[in-house]
Tab-separated table of C-alpha atoms in Angstrom:
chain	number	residue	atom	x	y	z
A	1	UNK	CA	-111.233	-97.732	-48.568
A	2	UNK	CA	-108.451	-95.765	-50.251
A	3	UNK	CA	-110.387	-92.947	-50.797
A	4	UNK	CA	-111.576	-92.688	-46.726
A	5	UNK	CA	-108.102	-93.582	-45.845
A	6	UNK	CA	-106.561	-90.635	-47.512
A	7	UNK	CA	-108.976	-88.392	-45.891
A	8	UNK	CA	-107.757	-89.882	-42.553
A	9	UNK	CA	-104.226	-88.632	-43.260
A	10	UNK	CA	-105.655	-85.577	-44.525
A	11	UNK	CA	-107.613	-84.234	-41.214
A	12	UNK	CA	-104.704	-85.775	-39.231
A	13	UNK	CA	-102.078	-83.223	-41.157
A	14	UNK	CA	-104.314	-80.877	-40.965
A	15	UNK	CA	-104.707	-81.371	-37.042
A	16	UNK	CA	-101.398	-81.317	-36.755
A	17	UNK	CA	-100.310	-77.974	-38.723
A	18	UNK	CA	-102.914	-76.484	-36.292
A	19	UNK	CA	-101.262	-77.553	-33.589
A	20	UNK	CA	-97.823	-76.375	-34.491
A	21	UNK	CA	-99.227	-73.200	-35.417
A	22	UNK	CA	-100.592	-72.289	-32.214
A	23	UNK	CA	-97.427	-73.669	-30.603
A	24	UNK	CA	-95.336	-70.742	-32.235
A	25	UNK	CA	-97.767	-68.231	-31.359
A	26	UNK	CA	-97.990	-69.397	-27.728
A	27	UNK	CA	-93.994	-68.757	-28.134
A	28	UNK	CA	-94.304	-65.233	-29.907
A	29	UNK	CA	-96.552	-63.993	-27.351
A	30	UNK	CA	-94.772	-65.350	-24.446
A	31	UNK	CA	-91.337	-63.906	-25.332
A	32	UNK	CA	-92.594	-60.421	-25.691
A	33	UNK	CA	-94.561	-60.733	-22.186
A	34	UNK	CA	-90.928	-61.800	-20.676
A	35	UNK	CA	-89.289	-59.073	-22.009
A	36	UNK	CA	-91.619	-56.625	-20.587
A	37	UNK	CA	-91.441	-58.458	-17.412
A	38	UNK	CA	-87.682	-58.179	-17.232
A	39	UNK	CA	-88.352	-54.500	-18.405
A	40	UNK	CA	-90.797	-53.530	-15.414
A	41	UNK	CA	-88.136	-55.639	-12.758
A	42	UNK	CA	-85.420	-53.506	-14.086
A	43	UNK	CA	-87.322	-49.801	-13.652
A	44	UNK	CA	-88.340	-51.285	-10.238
A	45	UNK	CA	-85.427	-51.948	-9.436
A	46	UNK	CA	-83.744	-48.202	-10.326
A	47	UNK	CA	-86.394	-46.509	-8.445
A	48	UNK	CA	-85.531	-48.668	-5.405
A	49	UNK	CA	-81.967	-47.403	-6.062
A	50	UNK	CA	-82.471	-44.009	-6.362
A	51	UNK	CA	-84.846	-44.025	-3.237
A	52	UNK	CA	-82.255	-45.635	-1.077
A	53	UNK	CA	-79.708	-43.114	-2.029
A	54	UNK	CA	-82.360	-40.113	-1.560
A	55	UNK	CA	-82.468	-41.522	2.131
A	56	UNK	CA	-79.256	-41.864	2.592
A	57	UNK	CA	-78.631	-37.837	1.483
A	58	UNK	CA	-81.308	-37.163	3.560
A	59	UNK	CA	-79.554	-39.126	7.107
A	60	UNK	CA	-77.853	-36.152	9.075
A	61	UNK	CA	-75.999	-34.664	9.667
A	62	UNK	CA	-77.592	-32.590	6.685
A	63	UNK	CA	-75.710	-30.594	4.268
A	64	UNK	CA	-76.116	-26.781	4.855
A	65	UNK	CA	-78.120	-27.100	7.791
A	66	UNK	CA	-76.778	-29.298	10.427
A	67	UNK	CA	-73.798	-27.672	12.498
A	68	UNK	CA	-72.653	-30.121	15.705
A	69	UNK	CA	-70.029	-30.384	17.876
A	70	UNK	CA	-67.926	-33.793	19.282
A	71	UNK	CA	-65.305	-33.519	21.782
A	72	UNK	CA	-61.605	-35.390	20.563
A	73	UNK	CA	-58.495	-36.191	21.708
A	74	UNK	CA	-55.761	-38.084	20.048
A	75	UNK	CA	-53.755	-40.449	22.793
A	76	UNK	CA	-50.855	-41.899	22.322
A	77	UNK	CA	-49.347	-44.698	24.301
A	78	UNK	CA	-50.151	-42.723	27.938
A	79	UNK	CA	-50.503	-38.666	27.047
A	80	UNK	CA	-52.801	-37.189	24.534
A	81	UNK	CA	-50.511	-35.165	21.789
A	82	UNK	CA	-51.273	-31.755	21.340
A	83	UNK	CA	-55.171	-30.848	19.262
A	84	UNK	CA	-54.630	-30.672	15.639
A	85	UNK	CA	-54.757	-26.716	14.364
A	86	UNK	CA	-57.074	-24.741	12.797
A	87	UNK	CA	-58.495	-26.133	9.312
A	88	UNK	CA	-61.581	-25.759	6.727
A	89	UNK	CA	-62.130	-29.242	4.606
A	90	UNK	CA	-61.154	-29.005	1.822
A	91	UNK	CA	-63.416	-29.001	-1.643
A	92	UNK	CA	-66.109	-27.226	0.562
A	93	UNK	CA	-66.686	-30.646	2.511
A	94	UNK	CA	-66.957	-27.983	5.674
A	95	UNK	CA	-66.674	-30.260	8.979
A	96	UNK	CA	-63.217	-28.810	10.569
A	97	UNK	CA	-61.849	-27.884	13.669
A	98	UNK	CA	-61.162	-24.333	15.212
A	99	UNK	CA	-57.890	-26.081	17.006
A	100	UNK	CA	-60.485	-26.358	20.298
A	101	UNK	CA	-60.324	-29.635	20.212
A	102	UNK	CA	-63.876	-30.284	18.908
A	103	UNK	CA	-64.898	-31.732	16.104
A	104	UNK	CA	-67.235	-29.061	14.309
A	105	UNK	CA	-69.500	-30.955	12.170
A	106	UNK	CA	-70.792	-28.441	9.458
A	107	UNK	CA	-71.220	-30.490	6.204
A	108	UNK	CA	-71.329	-28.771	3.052
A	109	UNK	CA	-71.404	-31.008	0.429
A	110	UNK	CA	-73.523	-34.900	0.554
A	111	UNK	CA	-69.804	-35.925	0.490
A	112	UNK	CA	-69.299	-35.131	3.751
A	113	UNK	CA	-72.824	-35.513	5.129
A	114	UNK	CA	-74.808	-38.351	5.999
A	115	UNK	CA	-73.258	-41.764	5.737
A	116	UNK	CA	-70.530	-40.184	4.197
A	117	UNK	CA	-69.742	-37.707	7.792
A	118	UNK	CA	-67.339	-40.700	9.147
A	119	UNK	CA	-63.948	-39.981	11.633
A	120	UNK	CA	-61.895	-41.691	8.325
A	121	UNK	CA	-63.205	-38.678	6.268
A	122	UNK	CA	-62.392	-35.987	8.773
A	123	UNK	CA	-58.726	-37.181	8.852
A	124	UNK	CA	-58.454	-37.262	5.305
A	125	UNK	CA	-59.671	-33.698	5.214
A	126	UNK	CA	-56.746	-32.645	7.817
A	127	UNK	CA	-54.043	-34.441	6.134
A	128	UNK	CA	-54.887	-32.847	2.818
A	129	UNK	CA	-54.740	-29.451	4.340
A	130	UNK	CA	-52.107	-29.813	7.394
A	131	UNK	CA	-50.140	-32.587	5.825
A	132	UNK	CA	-48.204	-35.033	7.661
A	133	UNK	CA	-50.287	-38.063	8.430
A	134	UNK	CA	-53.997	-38.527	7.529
A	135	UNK	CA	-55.037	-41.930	7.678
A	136	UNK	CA	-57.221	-43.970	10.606
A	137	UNK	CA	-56.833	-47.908	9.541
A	138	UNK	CA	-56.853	-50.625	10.654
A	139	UNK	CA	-52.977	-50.760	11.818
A	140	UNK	CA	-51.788	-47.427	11.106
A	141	UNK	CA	-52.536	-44.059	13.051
A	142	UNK	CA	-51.799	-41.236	10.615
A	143	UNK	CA	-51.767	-37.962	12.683
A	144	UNK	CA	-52.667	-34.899	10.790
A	145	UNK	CA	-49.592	-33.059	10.289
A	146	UNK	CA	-48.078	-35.356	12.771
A	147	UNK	CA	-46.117	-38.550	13.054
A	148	UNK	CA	-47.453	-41.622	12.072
A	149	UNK	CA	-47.622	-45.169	14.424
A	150	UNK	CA	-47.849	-48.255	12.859
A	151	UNK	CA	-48.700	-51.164	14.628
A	152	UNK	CA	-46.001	-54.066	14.801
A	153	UNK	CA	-43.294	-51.470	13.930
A	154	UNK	CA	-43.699	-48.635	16.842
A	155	UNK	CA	-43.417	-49.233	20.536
A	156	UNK	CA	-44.372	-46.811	23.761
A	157	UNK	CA	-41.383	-46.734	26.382
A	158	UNK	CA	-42.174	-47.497	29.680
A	159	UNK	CA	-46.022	-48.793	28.547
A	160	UNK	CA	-46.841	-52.457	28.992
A	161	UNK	CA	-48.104	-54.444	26.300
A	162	UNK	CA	-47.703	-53.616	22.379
A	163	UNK	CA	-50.019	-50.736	21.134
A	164	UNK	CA	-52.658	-50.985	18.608
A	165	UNK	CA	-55.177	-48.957	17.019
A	166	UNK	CA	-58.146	-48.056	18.556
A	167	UNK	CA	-61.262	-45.576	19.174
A	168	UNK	CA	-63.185	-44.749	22.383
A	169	UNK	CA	-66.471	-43.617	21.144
A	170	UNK	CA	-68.940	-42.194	24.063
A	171	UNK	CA	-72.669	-41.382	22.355
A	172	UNK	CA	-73.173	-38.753	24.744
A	173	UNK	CA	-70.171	-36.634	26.200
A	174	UNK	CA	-72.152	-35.797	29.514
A	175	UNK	CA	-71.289	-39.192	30.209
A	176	UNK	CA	-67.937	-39.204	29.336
A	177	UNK	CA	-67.924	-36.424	31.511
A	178	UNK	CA	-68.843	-38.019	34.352
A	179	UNK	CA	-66.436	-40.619	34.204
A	180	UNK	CA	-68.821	-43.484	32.302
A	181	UNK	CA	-67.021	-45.958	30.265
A	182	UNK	CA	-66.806	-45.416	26.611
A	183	UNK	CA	-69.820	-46.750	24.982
A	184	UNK	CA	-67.860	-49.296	22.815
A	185	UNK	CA	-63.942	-49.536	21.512
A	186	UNK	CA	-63.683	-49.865	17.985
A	187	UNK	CA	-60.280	-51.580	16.755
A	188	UNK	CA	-61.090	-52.239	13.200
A	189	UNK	CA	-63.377	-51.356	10.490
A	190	UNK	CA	-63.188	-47.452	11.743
A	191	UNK	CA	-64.708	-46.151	8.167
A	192	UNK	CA	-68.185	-47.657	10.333
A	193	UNK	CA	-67.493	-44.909	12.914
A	194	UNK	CA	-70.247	-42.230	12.222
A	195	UNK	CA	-70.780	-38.902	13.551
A	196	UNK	CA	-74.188	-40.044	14.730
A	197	UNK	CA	-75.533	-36.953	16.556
A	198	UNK	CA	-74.504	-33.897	18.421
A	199	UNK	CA	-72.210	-33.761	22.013
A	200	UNK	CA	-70.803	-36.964	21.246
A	201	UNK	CA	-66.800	-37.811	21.846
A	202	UNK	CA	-64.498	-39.598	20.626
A	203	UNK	CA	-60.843	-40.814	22.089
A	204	UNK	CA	-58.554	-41.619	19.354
A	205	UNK	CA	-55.634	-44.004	20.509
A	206	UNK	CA	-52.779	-45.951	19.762
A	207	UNK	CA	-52.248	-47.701	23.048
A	208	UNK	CA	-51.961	-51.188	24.338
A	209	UNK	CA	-55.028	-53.082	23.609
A	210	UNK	CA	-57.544	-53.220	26.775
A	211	UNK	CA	-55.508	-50.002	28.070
A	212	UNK	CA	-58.047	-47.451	29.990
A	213	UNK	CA	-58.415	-45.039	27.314
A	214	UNK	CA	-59.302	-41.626	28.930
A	215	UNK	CA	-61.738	-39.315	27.575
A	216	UNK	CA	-60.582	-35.883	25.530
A	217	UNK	CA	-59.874	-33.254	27.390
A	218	UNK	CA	-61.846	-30.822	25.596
A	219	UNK	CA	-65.381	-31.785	26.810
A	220	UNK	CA	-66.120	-29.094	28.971
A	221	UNK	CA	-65.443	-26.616	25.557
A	222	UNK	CA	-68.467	-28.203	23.952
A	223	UNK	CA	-70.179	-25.730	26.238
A	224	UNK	CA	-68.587	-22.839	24.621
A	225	UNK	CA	-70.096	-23.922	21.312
A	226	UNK	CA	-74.042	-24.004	22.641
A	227	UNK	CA	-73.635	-27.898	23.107
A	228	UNK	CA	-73.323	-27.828	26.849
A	229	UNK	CA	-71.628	-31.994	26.999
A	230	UNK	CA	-74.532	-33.044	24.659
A	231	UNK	CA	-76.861	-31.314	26.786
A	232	UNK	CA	-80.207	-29.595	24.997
A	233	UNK	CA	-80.864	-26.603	27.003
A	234	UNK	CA	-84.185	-27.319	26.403
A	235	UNK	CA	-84.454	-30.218	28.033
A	236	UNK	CA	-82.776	-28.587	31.456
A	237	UNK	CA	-85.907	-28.755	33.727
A	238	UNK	CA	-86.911	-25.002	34.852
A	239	UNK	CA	-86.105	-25.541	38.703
A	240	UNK	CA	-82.547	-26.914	37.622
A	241	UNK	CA	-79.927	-25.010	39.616
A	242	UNK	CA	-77.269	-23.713	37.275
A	243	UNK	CA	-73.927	-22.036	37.565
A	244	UNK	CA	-73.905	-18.577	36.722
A	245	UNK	CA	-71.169	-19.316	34.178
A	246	UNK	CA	-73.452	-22.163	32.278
A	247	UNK	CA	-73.415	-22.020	28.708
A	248	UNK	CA	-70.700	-19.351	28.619
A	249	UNK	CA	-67.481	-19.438	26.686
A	250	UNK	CA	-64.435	-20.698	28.210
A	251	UNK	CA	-61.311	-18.186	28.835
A	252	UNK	CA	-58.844	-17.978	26.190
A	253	UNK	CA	-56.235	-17.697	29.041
A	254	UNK	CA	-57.495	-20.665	30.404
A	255	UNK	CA	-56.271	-23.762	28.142
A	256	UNK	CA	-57.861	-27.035	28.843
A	257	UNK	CA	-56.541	-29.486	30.987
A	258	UNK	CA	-54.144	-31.700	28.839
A	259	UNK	CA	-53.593	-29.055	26.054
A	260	UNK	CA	-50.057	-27.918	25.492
A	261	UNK	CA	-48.482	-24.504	25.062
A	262	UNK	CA	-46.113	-23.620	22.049
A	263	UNK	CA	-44.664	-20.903	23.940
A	264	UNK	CA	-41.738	-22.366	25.417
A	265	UNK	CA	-37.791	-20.878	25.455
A	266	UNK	CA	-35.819	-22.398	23.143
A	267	UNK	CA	-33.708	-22.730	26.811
A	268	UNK	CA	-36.574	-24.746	28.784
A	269	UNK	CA	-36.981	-26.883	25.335
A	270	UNK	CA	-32.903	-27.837	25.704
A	271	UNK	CA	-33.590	-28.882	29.639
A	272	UNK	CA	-36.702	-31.008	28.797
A	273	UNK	CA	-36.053	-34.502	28.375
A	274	UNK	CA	-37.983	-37.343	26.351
A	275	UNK	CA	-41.037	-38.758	28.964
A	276	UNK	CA	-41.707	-42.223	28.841
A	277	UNK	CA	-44.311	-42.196	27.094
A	278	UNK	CA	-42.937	-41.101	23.737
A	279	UNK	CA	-43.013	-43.752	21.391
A	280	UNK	CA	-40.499	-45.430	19.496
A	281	UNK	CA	-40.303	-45.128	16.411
A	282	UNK	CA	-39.081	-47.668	13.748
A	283	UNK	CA	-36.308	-46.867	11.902
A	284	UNK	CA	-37.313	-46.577	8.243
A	285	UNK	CA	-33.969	-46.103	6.820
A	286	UNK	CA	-33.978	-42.059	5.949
């Protein structure tokens, strides 16, 4: 009996050596498999990364090959302010203006291009050349070597209701043209405002909120550029009757309605008074 019993305890140590055994090489295989799991996630995971930005360098406007043209106008309180000069971004970034009041949208680096070919940009790019103000927030209107309005701090004489920050944004300027409302009013959030495509425009404001923001006067110089108010010329049926002047440029003597001449006397400026629609601004103590 002793000698059967100690085999018993024998084949039951032995049983259960095995099983420990195999339970540490279920656990040296499984850890290795994890770790190449979390391995294979991870590359997965950077590919799906680097495709996502790929895309987004590849959403146009395109660096080095897109070239459109918007139609802007900065309004303030009830006038629109004079367009902002001539000026090439800066760090090769390329969309500028020719002081026509268009927008030219000419990227030349992917920081200016795709996602990254936003209104907030194109501001930034102006203030760091012209100076003056640059910024498009939420509650501050930084005019490129301008004045700046700040919401809660600068009033409009003789305008009802207290002015914010906003931007008319029309998709297609032919519309704009023809006296459609803007497509929407952004008053916040304006890094989201895109330039999406060509012949758009876009009214730039600070003006009491629900205020009838008119569109820019330049629109009918888009058609001076070969973007005739968003219009493909091939897409102008062949029995469309057009005016002998279609697609040409504009006169240089002819300034478009709303733009303002620098060519006044130093007598007229000493007659002119202050319009009611200048705004008031705070007094910041200099």
């Amino acid at each position: 009996m002793g000698k059967a019993s100690s085999n018993k305890k024998v084949a039951r140590a032995a049983k259960a050596g095995g099983g420990r055994a195999r339970a540490a090489g279920e656990r040296n295989i499984l850890f290795p498999a994890a770790l190449a799991a979390v391995v294979i996630l991870g590359t997965l995971l950077v590919v799906y990364a680097r495709e996502e930005r790929t895309a987004e360098a590849l959403e146009a406007p395109l660096a080095f090959e897109d070239h459109w043209h918007s139609a802007y106008g900065i309004y303030v309180c009830d006038t629109f302010v004079p367009d902002l000069p001539e000026f090439t971004a800066p760090q090769n970034g390329g969309n500028h203006t020719h002081g026509d009041g268009l927008i030219h949208v000419h990227p030349f680096s992917p920081a200016r291009a795709g996602e990254n070919a936003t209104l907030v940009n194109w501001f930034l790019d102006a203030g760091a050349v012209l100076g003056g103000g640059d910024e498009l927030s939420d509650d501050r209107l930084g005019v490129p070597g301008g004045e700046t309005y700040v919401e809660g701090e600068d009033s409009c004489d003789g305008v009802d209701g207290d002015p914010i920050v906003q931007v008319a944004v029309w998709d297609s300027a032919l519309a704009a043209s023809e006296g459609d409302d803007p497509d929407r009013v952004v008053t916040e959030d304006f890094g989201s405002i895109r330039f999406d495509d060509d012949g758009m425009a876009y009214t730039i404001a600070f003006a009491p909120e629900g205020a009838e923001l008119p569109a820019p006067p330049s629109l009918e110089d888009l058609a001076s550029v070969g973007s005739d108010l968003g219009v493909d010329p091939e897409d102008i049926p062949d029995e469309a009757e057009l005016d002998e002047d279609f697609g040409e440029p504009t006169g240089e003597d002819e300034p478009a309605e709303g733009d303002q001449t620098e060519e006044t006397t130093e007598e007229e400026g000493a007659d002119e008074s202050t319009t009611s629609s200048t705004p008031t601004t705070a007094d910041d103590g200099s």
